[in-house]
């Protein structure tokens, strides 16, 4: 949600920005109020010390269905999170390695040293060589 707020705040213009930010703020406040309204307890439950979350306004079947949906989403989201983390780590590693170089690009190397960089010869991959043989 914070990404959406920042995108709207930086890219939208004038009245559209005000309307979008107002609607998103109302949605956040509304969901907060609705979430706490589900946890209301009676006076008797308060005296007994029943935790608020125990009476979230749901039936046993709704909680069971929500649990199964959570398991299903976890099966889908878990690998996606893992792949995205690997991608982010790979990109960050590439950025760090490129920043550790003395010259970032070939053009910068040539301008700084006054020498022409040698041409890079692209070698065929192992897979393409295997396909040619096979």
mmCIF file with all atom_site columns, C-alpha atoms in Angstrom:
data_model
loop_
_atom_site.group_PDB
_atom_site.id
_atom_site.type_symbol
_atom_site.label_atom_id
_atom_site.label_alt_id
_atom_site.label_comp_id
_atom_site.label_asym_id
_atom_site.label_entity_id
_atom_site.label_seq_id
_atom_site.pdbx_PDB_ins_code
_atom_site.Cartn_x
_atom_site.Cartn_y
_atom_site.Cartn_z
_atom_site.occupancy
_atom_site.B_iso_or_equiv
_atom_site.pdbx_formal_charge
_atom_site.auth_seq_id
_atom_site.auth_comp_id
_atom_site.auth_asym_id
_atom_site.auth_atom_id
_atom_site.pdbx_PDB_model_num
ATOM 1   C CA . UNK A 1 1   ? 0.000   0.000   0.000   1.00 0.00 ? 1   UNK A CA 1
ATOM 2   C CA . UNK A 1 2   ? 2.853   2.367   0.759   1.00 0.00 ? 2   UNK A CA 1
ATOM 3   C CA . UNK A 1 3   ? 4.167   1.828   -2.785  1.00 0.00 ? 3   UNK A CA 1
ATOM 4   C CA . UNK A 1 4   ? 0.786   2.858   -4.152  1.00 0.00 ? 4   UNK A CA 1
ATOM 5   C CA . UNK A 1 5   ? 0.785   5.955   -1.938  1.00 0.00 ? 5   UNK A CA 1
ATOM 6   C CA . UNK A 1 6   ? 4.253   6.979   -3.128  1.00 0.00 ? 6   UNK A CA 1
ATOM 7   C CA . UNK A 1 7   ? 3.413   6.355   -6.808  1.00 0.00 ? 7   UNK A CA 1
ATOM 8   C CA . UNK A 1 8   ? 0.258   8.455   -6.592  1.00 0.00 ? 8   UNK A CA 1
ATOM 9   C CA . UNK A 1 9   ? 2.010   11.172  -4.595  1.00 0.00 ? 9   UNK A CA 1
ATOM 10  C CA . UNK A 1 10  ? 4.841   11.478  -7.124  1.00 0.00 ? 10  UNK A CA 1
ATOM 11  C CA . UNK A 1 11  ? 3.142   10.858  -10.488 1.00 0.00 ? 11  UNK A CA 1
ATOM 12  C CA . UNK A 1 12  ? -0.451  12.080  -10.189 1.00 0.00 ? 12  UNK A CA 1
ATOM 13  C CA . UNK A 1 13  ? -1.161  15.753  -10.785 1.00 0.00 ? 13  UNK A CA 1
ATOM 14  C CA . UNK A 1 14  ? -3.389  18.281  -9.042  1.00 0.00 ? 14  UNK A CA 1
ATOM 15  C CA . UNK A 1 15  ? -6.932  17.221  -8.256  1.00 0.00 ? 15  UNK A CA 1
ATOM 16  C CA . UNK A 1 16  ? -6.344  13.593  -9.280  1.00 0.00 ? 16  UNK A CA 1
ATOM 17  C CA . UNK A 1 17  ? -3.622  13.304  -6.616  1.00 0.00 ? 17  UNK A CA 1
ATOM 18  C CA . UNK A 1 18  ? -5.869  14.778  -3.917  1.00 0.00 ? 18  UNK A CA 1
ATOM 19  C CA . UNK A 1 19  ? -8.791  12.518  -4.819  1.00 0.00 ? 19  UNK A CA 1
ATOM 20  C CA . UNK A 1 20  ? -6.631  9.375   -5.044  1.00 0.00 ? 20  UNK A CA 1
ATOM 21  C CA . UNK A 1 21  ? -4.828  10.041  -1.744  1.00 0.00 ? 21  UNK A CA 1
ATOM 22  C CA . UNK A 1 22  ? -8.148  10.823  -0.011  1.00 0.00 ? 22  UNK A CA 1
ATOM 23  C CA . UNK A 1 23  ? -9.727  7.591   -1.263  1.00 0.00 ? 23  UNK A CA 1
ATOM 24  C CA . UNK A 1 24  ? -6.708  5.509   -0.267  1.00 0.00 ? 24  UNK A CA 1
ATOM 25  C CA . UNK A 1 25  ? -6.576  7.145   3.174   1.00 0.00 ? 25  UNK A CA 1
ATOM 26  C CA . UNK A 1 26  ? -10.266 6.460   3.710   1.00 0.00 ? 26  UNK A CA 1
ATOM 27  C CA . UNK A 1 27  ? -9.754  2.833   2.662   1.00 0.00 ? 27  UNK A CA 1
ATOM 28  C CA . UNK A 1 28  ? -6.906  2.390   5.145   1.00 0.00 ? 28  UNK A CA 1
ATOM 29  C CA . UNK A 1 29  ? -8.803  4.049   8.004   1.00 0.00 ? 29  UNK A CA 1
ATOM 30  C CA . UNK A 1 30  ? -11.968 2.097   7.123   1.00 0.00 ? 30  UNK A CA 1
ATOM 31  C CA . UNK A 1 31  ? -10.158 -1.235  7.150   1.00 0.00 ? 31  UNK A CA 1
ATOM 32  C CA . UNK A 1 32  ? -8.550  -0.359  10.496  1.00 0.00 ? 32  UNK A CA 1
ATOM 33  C CA . UNK A 1 33  ? -11.920 0.492   12.054  1.00 0.00 ? 33  UNK A CA 1
ATOM 34  C CA . UNK A 1 34  ? -13.568 -2.602  10.537  1.00 0.00 ? 34  UNK A CA 1
ATOM 35  C CA . UNK A 1 35  ? -10.766 -4.847  11.859  1.00 0.00 ? 35  UNK A CA 1
ATOM 36  C CA . UNK A 1 36  ? -11.194 -3.581  15.402  1.00 0.00 ? 36  UNK A CA 1
ATOM 37  C CA . UNK A 1 37  ? -14.980 -3.779  15.190  1.00 0.00 ? 37  UNK A CA 1
ATOM 38  C CA . UNK A 1 38  ? -14.618 -7.539  14.651  1.00 0.00 ? 38  UNK A CA 1
ATOM 39  C CA . UNK A 1 39  ? -12.887 -7.871  18.012  1.00 0.00 ? 39  UNK A CA 1
ATOM 40  C CA . UNK A 1 40  ? -15.543 -6.344  20.247  1.00 0.00 ? 40  UNK A CA 1
ATOM 41  C CA . UNK A 1 41  ? -16.274 -8.240  23.456  1.00 0.00 ? 41  UNK A CA 1
ATOM 42  C CA . UNK A 1 42  ? -19.237 -8.256  25.777  1.00 0.00 ? 42  UNK A CA 1
ATOM 43  C CA . UNK A 1 43  ? -18.870 -7.085  29.375  1.00 0.00 ? 43  UNK A CA 1
ATOM 44  C CA . UNK A 1 44  ? -19.007 -10.694 30.579  1.00 0.00 ? 44  UNK A CA 1
ATOM 45  C CA . UNK A 1 45  ? -16.187 -11.696 28.219  1.00 0.00 ? 45  UNK A CA 1
ATOM 46  C CA . UNK A 1 46  ? -14.129 -8.739  29.426  1.00 0.00 ? 46  UNK A CA 1
ATOM 47  C CA . UNK A 1 47  ? -14.587 -9.825  33.047  1.00 0.00 ? 47  UNK A CA 1
ATOM 48  C CA . UNK A 1 48  ? -13.576 -13.384 32.200  1.00 0.00 ? 48  UNK A CA 1
ATOM 49  C CA . UNK A 1 49  ? -10.499 -12.108 30.367  1.00 0.00 ? 49  UNK A CA 1
ATOM 50  C CA . UNK A 1 50  ? -11.411 -13.624 27.007  1.00 0.00 ? 50  UNK A CA 1
ATOM 51  C CA . UNK A 1 51  ? -8.903  -12.285 24.470  1.00 0.00 ? 51  UNK A CA 1
ATOM 52  C CA . UNK A 1 52  ? -10.296 -9.943  21.842  1.00 0.00 ? 52  UNK A CA 1
ATOM 53  C CA . UNK A 1 53  ? -9.226  -12.084 18.912  1.00 0.00 ? 53  UNK A CA 1
ATOM 54  C CA . UNK A 1 54  ? -11.182 -15.096 20.201  1.00 0.00 ? 54  UNK A CA 1
ATOM 55  C CA . UNK A 1 55  ? -14.434 -13.439 19.171  1.00 0.00 ? 55  UNK A CA 1
ATOM 56  C CA . UNK A 1 56  ? -13.508 -12.102 15.757  1.00 0.00 ? 56  UNK A CA 1
ATOM 57  C CA . UNK A 1 57  ? -17.079 -12.402 14.481  1.00 0.00 ? 57  UNK A CA 1
ATOM 58  C CA . UNK A 1 58  ? -16.400 -15.541 12.473  1.00 0.00 ? 58  UNK A CA 1
ATOM 59  C CA . UNK A 1 59  ? -17.786 -19.047 12.593  1.00 0.00 ? 59  UNK A CA 1
ATOM 60  C CA . UNK A 1 60  ? -15.725 -22.221 12.841  1.00 0.00 ? 60  UNK A CA 1
ATOM 61  C CA . UNK A 1 61  ? -16.316 -22.910 9.139   1.00 0.00 ? 61  UNK A CA 1
ATOM 62  C CA . UNK A 1 62  ? -15.159 -19.407 8.156   1.00 0.00 ? 62  UNK A CA 1
ATOM 63  C CA . UNK A 1 63  ? -11.978 -19.797 10.202  1.00 0.00 ? 63  UNK A CA 1
ATOM 64  C CA . UNK A 1 64  ? -11.334 -23.230 8.667   1.00 0.00 ? 64  UNK A CA 1
ATOM 65  C CA . UNK A 1 65  ? -11.886 -21.873 5.144   1.00 0.00 ? 65  UNK A CA 1
ATOM 66  C CA . UNK A 1 66  ? -9.577  -18.956 5.880   1.00 0.00 ? 66  UNK A CA 1
ATOM 67  C CA . UNK A 1 67  ? -6.916  -21.363 7.139   1.00 0.00 ? 67  UNK A CA 1
ATOM 68  C CA . UNK A 1 68  ? -7.094  -23.424 3.935   1.00 0.00 ? 68  UNK A CA 1
ATOM 69  C CA . UNK A 1 69  ? -6.944  -20.261 1.826   1.00 0.00 ? 69  UNK A CA 1
ATOM 70  C CA . UNK A 1 70  ? -3.887  -19.229 3.831   1.00 0.00 ? 70  UNK A CA 1
ATOM 71  C CA . UNK A 1 71  ? -2.221  -22.580 3.197   1.00 0.00 ? 71  UNK A CA 1
ATOM 72  C CA . UNK A 1 72  ? -3.001  -22.311 -0.524  1.00 0.00 ? 72  UNK A CA 1
ATOM 73  C CA . UNK A 1 73  ? -1.683  -18.762 -0.757  1.00 0.00 ? 73  UNK A CA 1
ATOM 74  C CA . UNK A 1 74  ? 1.414   -19.829 1.163   1.00 0.00 ? 74  UNK A CA 1
ATOM 75  C CA . UNK A 1 75  ? 2.069   -22.595 -1.358  1.00 0.00 ? 75  UNK A CA 1
ATOM 76  C CA . UNK A 1 76  ? 1.833   -20.075 -4.184  1.00 0.00 ? 76  UNK A CA 1
ATOM 77  C CA . UNK A 1 77  ? 3.465   -17.075 -2.508  1.00 0.00 ? 77  UNK A CA 1
ATOM 78  C CA . UNK A 1 78  ? 6.354   -18.933 -0.852  1.00 0.00 ? 78  UNK A CA 1
ATOM 79  C CA . UNK A 1 79  ? 8.160   -19.878 -4.079  1.00 0.00 ? 79  UNK A CA 1
ATOM 80  C CA . UNK A 1 80  ? 7.399   -16.455 -5.582  1.00 0.00 ? 80  UNK A CA 1
ATOM 81  C CA . UNK A 1 81  ? 8.963   -14.716 -2.582  1.00 0.00 ? 81  UNK A CA 1
ATOM 82  C CA . UNK A 1 82  ? 11.994  -17.010 -2.781  1.00 0.00 ? 82  UNK A CA 1
ATOM 83  C CA . UNK A 1 83  ? 12.491  -16.337 -6.512  1.00 0.00 ? 83  UNK A CA 1
ATOM 84  C CA . UNK A 1 84  ? 12.062  -12.589 -6.044  1.00 0.00 ? 84  UNK A CA 1
ATOM 85  C CA . UNK A 1 85  ? 14.566  -12.593 -3.177  1.00 0.00 ? 85  UNK A CA 1
ATOM 86  C CA . UNK A 1 86  ? 17.083  -14.451 -5.337  1.00 0.00 ? 86  UNK A CA 1
ATOM 87  C CA . UNK A 1 87  ? 16.528  -11.929 -8.133  1.00 0.00 ? 87  UNK A CA 1
ATOM 88  C CA . UNK A 1 88  ? 17.021  -8.975  -5.770  1.00 0.00 ? 88  UNK A CA 1
ATOM 89  C CA . UNK A 1 89  ? 20.150  -10.517 -4.272  1.00 0.00 ? 89  UNK A CA 1
ATOM 90  C CA . UNK A 1 90  ? 21.524  -11.189 -7.764  1.00 0.00 ? 90  UNK A CA 1
ATOM 91  C CA . UNK A 1 91  ? 20.847  -7.645  -8.917  1.00 0.00 ? 91  UNK A CA 1
ATOM 92  C CA . UNK A 1 92  ? 22.397  -6.193  -5.757  1.00 0.00 ? 92  UNK A CA 1
ATOM 93  C CA . UNK A 1 93  ? 25.463  -8.415  -6.146  1.00 0.00 ? 93  UNK A CA 1
ATOM 94  C CA . UNK A 1 94  ? 25.861  -7.256  -9.749  1.00 0.00 ? 94  UNK A CA 1
ATOM 95  C CA . UNK A 1 95  ? 25.544  -3.624  -8.670  1.00 0.00 ? 95  UNK A CA 1
ATOM 96  C CA . UNK A 1 96  ? 28.121  -4.062  -5.905  1.00 0.00 ? 96  UNK A CA 1
ATOM 97  C CA . UNK A 1 97  ? 30.554  -5.816  -8.240  1.00 0.00 ? 97  UNK A CA 1
ATOM 98  C CA . UNK A 1 98  ? 30.110  -3.180  -10.920 1.00 0.00 ? 98  UNK A CA 1
ATOM 99  C CA . UNK A 1 99  ? 30.676  -0.383  -8.395  1.00 0.00 ? 99  UNK A CA 1
ATOM 100 C CA . UNK A 1 100 ? 33.888  -2.028  -7.229  1.00 0.00 ? 100 UNK A CA 1
ATOM 101 C CA . UNK A 1 101 ? 35.357  -1.815  -10.733 1.00 0.00 ? 101 UNK A CA 1
ATOM 102 C CA . UNK A 1 102 ? 37.674  1.044   -11.517 1.00 0.00 ? 102 UNK A CA 1
ATOM 103 C CA . UNK A 1 103 ? 35.795  1.901   -14.715 1.00 0.00 ? 103 UNK A CA 1
ATOM 104 C CA . UNK A 1 104 ? 32.063  1.280   -15.013 1.00 0.00 ? 104 UNK A CA 1
ATOM 105 C CA . UNK A 1 105 ? 31.747  1.115   -18.809 1.00 0.00 ? 105 UNK A CA 1
ATOM 106 C CA . UNK A 1 106 ? 33.926  0.473   -21.856 1.00 0.00 ? 106 UNK A CA 1
ATOM 107 C CA . UNK A 1 107 ? 33.425  4.071   -22.980 1.00 0.00 ? 107 UNK A CA 1
ATOM 108 C CA . UNK A 1 108 ? 34.642  5.355   -19.600 1.00 0.00 ? 108 UNK A CA 1
ATOM 109 C CA . UNK A 1 109 ? 37.681  3.062   -19.764 1.00 0.00 ? 109 UNK A CA 1
ATOM 110 C CA . UNK A 1 110 ? 38.554  4.281   -23.248 1.00 0.00 ? 110 UNK A CA 1
ATOM 111 C CA . UNK A 1 111 ? 38.065  7.949   -22.303 1.00 0.00 ? 111 UNK A CA 1
ATOM 112 C CA . UNK A 1 112 ? 40.126  7.650   -19.102 1.00 0.00 ? 112 UNK A CA 1
ATOM 113 C CA . UNK A 1 113 ? 43.005  5.612   -20.526 1.00 0.00 ? 113 UNK A CA 1
ATOM 114 C CA . UNK A 1 114 ? 43.073  6.817   -24.110 1.00 0.00 ? 114 UNK A CA 1
ATOM 115 C CA . UNK A 1 115 ? 43.295  3.200   -25.288 1.00 0.00 ? 115 UNK A CA 1
ATOM 116 C CA . UNK A 1 116 ? 40.780  1.244   -27.322 1.00 0.00 ? 116 UNK A CA 1
ATOM 117 C CA . UNK A 1 117 ? 39.208  -1.694  -25.490 1.00 0.00 ? 117 UNK A CA 1
ATOM 118 C CA . UNK A 1 118 ? 39.675  -5.041  -27.231 1.00 0.00 ? 118 UNK A CA 1
ATOM 119 C CA . UNK A 1 119 ? 36.657  -6.479  -29.042 1.00 0.00 ? 119 UNK A CA 1
ATOM 120 C CA . UNK A 1 120 ? 34.744  -9.055  -27.114 1.00 0.00 ? 120 UNK A CA 1
ATOM 121 C CA . UNK A 1 121 ? 34.374  -12.341 -28.924 1.00 0.00 ? 121 UNK A CA 1
ATOM 122 C CA . UNK A 1 122 ? 31.156  -14.145 -28.114 1.00 0.00 ? 122 UNK A CA 1
ATOM 123 C CA . UNK A 1 123 ? 31.774  -17.843 -27.643 1.00 0.00 ? 123 UNK A CA 1
ATOM 124 C CA . UNK A 1 124 ? 28.980  -20.346 -28.227 1.00 0.00 ? 124 UNK A CA 1
ATOM 125 C CA . UNK A 1 125 ? 27.405  -21.712 -25.089 1.00 0.00 ? 125 UNK A CA 1
ATOM 126 C CA . UNK A 1 126 ? 27.788  -25.305 -23.958 1.00 0.00 ? 126 UNK A CA 1
ATOM 127 C CA . UNK A 1 127 ? 24.118  -25.964 -24.735 1.00 0.00 ? 127 UNK A CA 1
ATOM 128 C CA . UNK A 1 128 ? 24.384  -24.723 -28.323 1.00 0.00 ? 128 UNK A CA 1
ATOM 129 C CA . UNK A 1 129 ? 27.483  -26.884 -28.885 1.00 0.00 ? 129 UNK A CA 1
ATOM 130 C CA . UNK A 1 130 ? 25.653  -29.927 -27.543 1.00 0.00 ? 130 UNK A CA 1
ATOM 131 C CA . UNK A 1 131 ? 22.678  -29.259 -29.838 1.00 0.00 ? 131 UNK A CA 1
ATOM 132 C CA . UNK A 1 132 ? 24.969  -29.062 -32.869 1.00 0.00 ? 132 UNK A CA 1
ATOM 133 C CA . UNK A 1 133 ? 26.582  -32.390 -31.981 1.00 0.00 ? 133 UNK A CA 1
ATOM 134 C CA . UNK A 1 134 ? 23.343  -34.126 -31.071 1.00 0.00 ? 134 UNK A CA 1
#
